[in-house]
Amino acid sequence: MDPTDPVGPDEPLDAWAARRDERRAAHREITGNRRVVVLGEGARAAHVTPDAPRLLLEWDGTAWATVGVAQDAYQAREFLGHVPPPVAEVEVEASDRQPRLGKGTGRHRRT
């Protein structure tokens, strides 16, 4: 019996099951419905083996089901929804650039 989940002898089983399902759903919201597992031997961290393939798993309500395989860590992050949207590149005109320091010693420079 779990001490954090007291169940009295008079509590109906339906009430207990409803509380359990609510707790599991709340935990799943924190942990997510998708997981990625590194395929291969050695370290499991994405920054150690970024080119290793990953197994993509999704919670189907009762168990983790295989959805597919990602070729690398970047594709796995896309599956998890962790990739930031692409930033549009803006061309900078020559007049918008900060002026570079010219020759000389200037007051602000140390000698």
PDB file of C-alpha atoms in Angstrom:
ATOM      1  CA  MET A   1       0.000   0.000   0.000  1.00  0.00           C
ATOM      2  CA  ASP A   2       1.329   3.453  -0.932  1.00  0.00           C
ATOM      3  CA  PRO A   3       1.411   5.773   2.129  1.00  0.00           C
ATOM      4  CA  THR A   4       0.831   8.841  -0.071  1.00  0.00           C
ATOM      5  CA  ASP A   5      -2.339   7.293  -1.497  1.00  0.00           C
ATOM      6  CA  PRO A   6      -4.433   6.299   1.536  1.00  0.00           C
ATOM      7  CA  VAL A   7      -7.278   4.013   0.703  1.00  0.00           C
ATOM      8  CA  GLY A   8      -9.802   3.479   3.435  1.00  0.00           C
ATOM      9  CA  PRO A   9     -11.596   0.169   3.859  1.00  0.00           C
ATOM     10  CA  ASP A  10     -14.889   1.932   3.111  1.00  0.00           C
ATOM     11  CA  GLU A  11     -13.789   3.610  -0.141  1.00  0.00           C
ATOM     12  CA  PRO A  12     -15.512   2.177  -3.217  1.00  0.00           C
ATOM     13  CA  LEU A  13     -13.240   0.678  -5.823  1.00  0.00           C
ATOM     14  CA  ASP A  14     -14.681   2.991  -8.517  1.00  0.00           C
ATOM     15  CA  ALA A  15     -13.654   6.087  -6.533  1.00  0.00           C
ATOM     16  CA  TRP A  16     -10.158   4.724  -6.016  1.00  0.00           C
ATOM     17  CA  ALA A  17      -9.811   3.847  -9.728  1.00  0.00           C
ATOM     18  CA  ALA A  18     -10.964   7.350 -10.720  1.00  0.00           C
ATOM     19  CA  ARG A  19      -8.355   8.948  -8.436  1.00  0.00           C
ATOM     20  CA  ARG A  20      -5.667   6.644  -9.830  1.00  0.00           C
ATOM     21  CA  ASP A  21      -6.569   7.520 -13.426  1.00  0.00           C
ATOM     22  CA  GLU A  22      -6.497  11.255 -12.639  1.00  0.00           C
ATOM     23  CA  ARG A  23      -3.071  10.900 -11.030  1.00  0.00           C
ATOM     24  CA  ARG A  24      -1.709   8.934 -13.970  1.00  0.00           C
ATOM     25  CA  ALA A  25      -3.088  11.456 -16.471  1.00  0.00           C
ATOM     26  CA  ALA A  26      -1.515  14.341 -14.537  1.00  0.00           C
ATOM     27  CA  HIS A  27       1.821  12.524 -14.466  1.00  0.00           C
ATOM     28  CA  ARG A  28       1.617  11.837 -18.201  1.00  0.00           C
ATOM     29  CA  GLU A  29       1.047  15.549 -18.880  1.00  0.00           C
ATOM     30  CA  ILE A  30       4.312  16.266 -17.086  1.00  0.00           C
ATOM     31  CA  THR A  31       6.305  13.499 -18.741  1.00  0.00           C
ATOM     32  CA  GLY A  32       4.660  13.703 -22.163  1.00  0.00           C
ATOM     33  CA  ASN A  33       3.138  11.262 -24.591  1.00  0.00           C
ATOM     34  CA  ARG A  34       6.228  10.814 -26.767  1.00  0.00           C
ATOM     35  CA  ARG A  35       9.662   9.391 -26.024  1.00  0.00           C
ATOM     36  CA  VAL A  36      12.874   8.814 -27.911  1.00  0.00           C
ATOM     37  CA  VAL A  37      15.338   5.981 -27.244  1.00  0.00           C
ATOM     38  CA  VAL A  38      18.855   5.913 -28.704  1.00  0.00           C
ATOM     39  CA  LEU A  39      19.539   2.784 -30.754  1.00  0.00           C
ATOM     40  CA  GLY A  40      23.037   1.471 -30.358  1.00  0.00           C
ATOM     41  CA  GLU A  41      25.553   0.853 -27.653  1.00  0.00           C
ATOM     42  CA  GLY A  42      27.212   3.269 -25.302  1.00  0.00           C
ATOM     43  CA  ALA A  43      26.010   6.626 -24.060  1.00  0.00           C
ATOM     44  CA  ARG A  44      22.339   7.529 -24.344  1.00  0.00           C
ATOM     45  CA  ALA A  45      22.689  11.312 -24.304  1.00  0.00           C
ATOM     46  CA  ALA A  46      21.860  13.236 -27.477  1.00  0.00           C
ATOM     47  CA  HIS A  47      24.899  15.483 -27.184  1.00  0.00           C
ATOM     48  CA  VAL A  48      27.259  12.482 -27.003  1.00  0.00           C
ATOM     49  CA  THR A  49      25.912  10.573 -30.013  1.00  0.00           C
ATOM     50  CA  PRO A  50      24.001  13.095 -32.149  1.00  0.00           C
ATOM     51  CA  ASP A  51      24.294  10.983 -35.314  1.00  0.00           C
ATOM     52  CA  ALA A  52      22.979   7.732 -33.815  1.00  0.00           C
ATOM     53  CA  PRO A  53      19.482   6.604 -34.899  1.00  0.00           C
ATOM     54  CA  ARG A  54      16.623   6.908 -32.410  1.00  0.00           C
ATOM     55  CA  LEU A  55      13.512   4.823 -31.820  1.00  0.00           C
ATOM     56  CA  LEU A  56      10.376   6.965 -31.665  1.00  0.00           C
ATOM     57  CA  LEU A  57       7.764   5.877 -29.113  1.00  0.00           C
ATOM     58  CA  GLU A  58       4.264   7.187 -28.452  1.00  0.00           C
ATOM     59  CA  TRP A  59       1.898   6.433 -25.554  1.00  0.00           C
ATOM     60  CA  ASP A  60      -1.266   4.725 -26.838  1.00  0.00           C
ATOM     61  CA  GLY A  61      -3.099   4.749 -23.519  1.00  0.00           C
ATOM     62  CA  THR A  62      -1.806   1.465 -22.154  1.00  0.00           C
ATOM     63  CA  ALA A  63       1.783   1.052 -23.394  1.00  0.00           C
ATOM     64  CA  TRP A  64       4.579   2.723 -25.362  1.00  0.00           C
ATOM     65  CA  ALA A  65       4.124   1.871 -29.049  1.00  0.00           C
ATOM     66  CA  THR A  66       6.828   2.190 -31.708  1.00  0.00           C
ATOM     67  CA  VAL A  67       6.043   4.921 -34.223  1.00  0.00           C
ATOM     68  CA  GLY A  68       9.209   4.891 -36.297  1.00  0.00           C
ATOM     69  CA  VAL A  69      12.938   5.542 -36.388  1.00  0.00           C
ATOM     70  CA  ALA A  70      14.679   8.913 -36.626  1.00  0.00           C
ATOM     71  CA  GLN A  71      18.023   9.085 -38.396  1.00  0.00           C
ATOM     72  CA  ASP A  72      19.639  11.473 -35.890  1.00  0.00           C
ATOM     73  CA  ALA A  73      19.028  13.631 -32.819  1.00  0.00           C
ATOM     74  CA  TYR A  74      17.679  16.562 -34.855  1.00  0.00           C
ATOM     75  CA  GLN A  75      14.869  14.481 -36.380  1.00  0.00           C
ATOM     76  CA  ALA A  76      14.092  13.061 -32.930  1.00  0.00           C
ATOM     77  CA  ARG A  77      13.804  16.596 -31.522  1.00  0.00           C
ATOM     78  CA  GLU A  78      11.356  17.430 -34.331  1.00  0.00           C
ATOM     79  CA  PHE A  79       9.257  14.407 -33.329  1.00  0.00           C
ATOM     80  CA  LEU A  80       9.227  15.622 -29.708  1.00  0.00           C
ATOM     81  CA  GLY A  81       8.380  19.156 -30.797  1.00  0.00           C
ATOM     82  CA  HIS A  82      11.576  20.709 -29.401  1.00  0.00           C
ATOM     83  CA  VAL A  83      12.864  22.343 -32.573  1.00  0.00           C
ATOM     84  CA  PRO A  84      12.479  26.129 -32.628  1.00  0.00           C
ATOM     85  CA  PRO A  85      10.833  27.638 -35.697  1.00  0.00           C
ATOM     86  CA  PRO A  86      13.274  28.757 -38.400  1.00  0.00           C
ATOM     87  CA  VAL A  87      14.433  32.340 -38.150  1.00  0.00           C
ATOM     88  CA  ALA A  88      14.165  34.397 -41.333  1.00  0.00           C
ATOM     89  CA  GLU A  89      17.524  35.711 -42.451  1.00  0.00           C
ATOM     90  CA  VAL A  90      17.662  39.440 -42.969  1.00  0.00           C
ATOM     91  CA  GLU A  91      20.285  41.021 -45.157  1.00  0.00           C
ATOM     92  CA  VAL A  92      22.193  43.822 -43.513  1.00  0.00           C
ATOM     93  CA  GLU A  93      23.068  46.754 -45.695  1.00  0.00           C
ATOM     94  CA  ALA A  94      26.519  48.287 -45.458  1.00  0.00           C
ATOM     95  CA  SER A  95      25.093  51.502 -43.955  1.00  0.00           C
ATOM     96  CA  ASP A  96      23.367  49.575 -41.121  1.00  0.00           C
ATOM     97  CA  ARG A  97      26.573  47.991 -39.837  1.00  0.00           C
ATOM     98  CA  GLN A  98      28.428  49.306 -36.845  1.00  0.00           C
ATOM     99  CA  PRO A  99      31.524  51.262 -37.883  1.00  0.00           C
ATOM    100  CA  ARG A 100      34.791  49.467 -37.258  1.00  0.00           C
ATOM    101  CA  LEU A 101      37.543  51.034 -35.280  1.00  0.00           C
ATOM    102  CA  GLY A 102      40.086  52.733 -37.462  1.00  0.00           C
ATOM    103  CA  LYS A 103      43.809  53.094 -36.978  1.00  0.00           C
ATOM    104  CA  GLY A 104      45.113  55.135 -34.106  1.00  0.00           C
ATOM    105  CA  THR A 105      45.327  55.037 -30.349  1.00  0.00           C
ATOM    106  CA  GLY A 106      42.098  56.907 -29.470  1.00  0.00           C
ATOM    107  CA  ARG A 107      41.111  57.877 -25.900  1.00  0.00           C
ATOM    108  CA  HIS A 108      39.180  54.685 -25.260  1.00  0.00           C
ATOM    109  CA  ARG A 109      42.075  52.403 -26.144  1.00  0.00           C
ATOM    110  CA  ARG A 110      44.749  51.383 -23.735  1.00  0.00           C
ATOM    111  CA  THR A 111      48.301  52.005 -24.760  1.00  0.00           C
TER     112      THR A 111
END
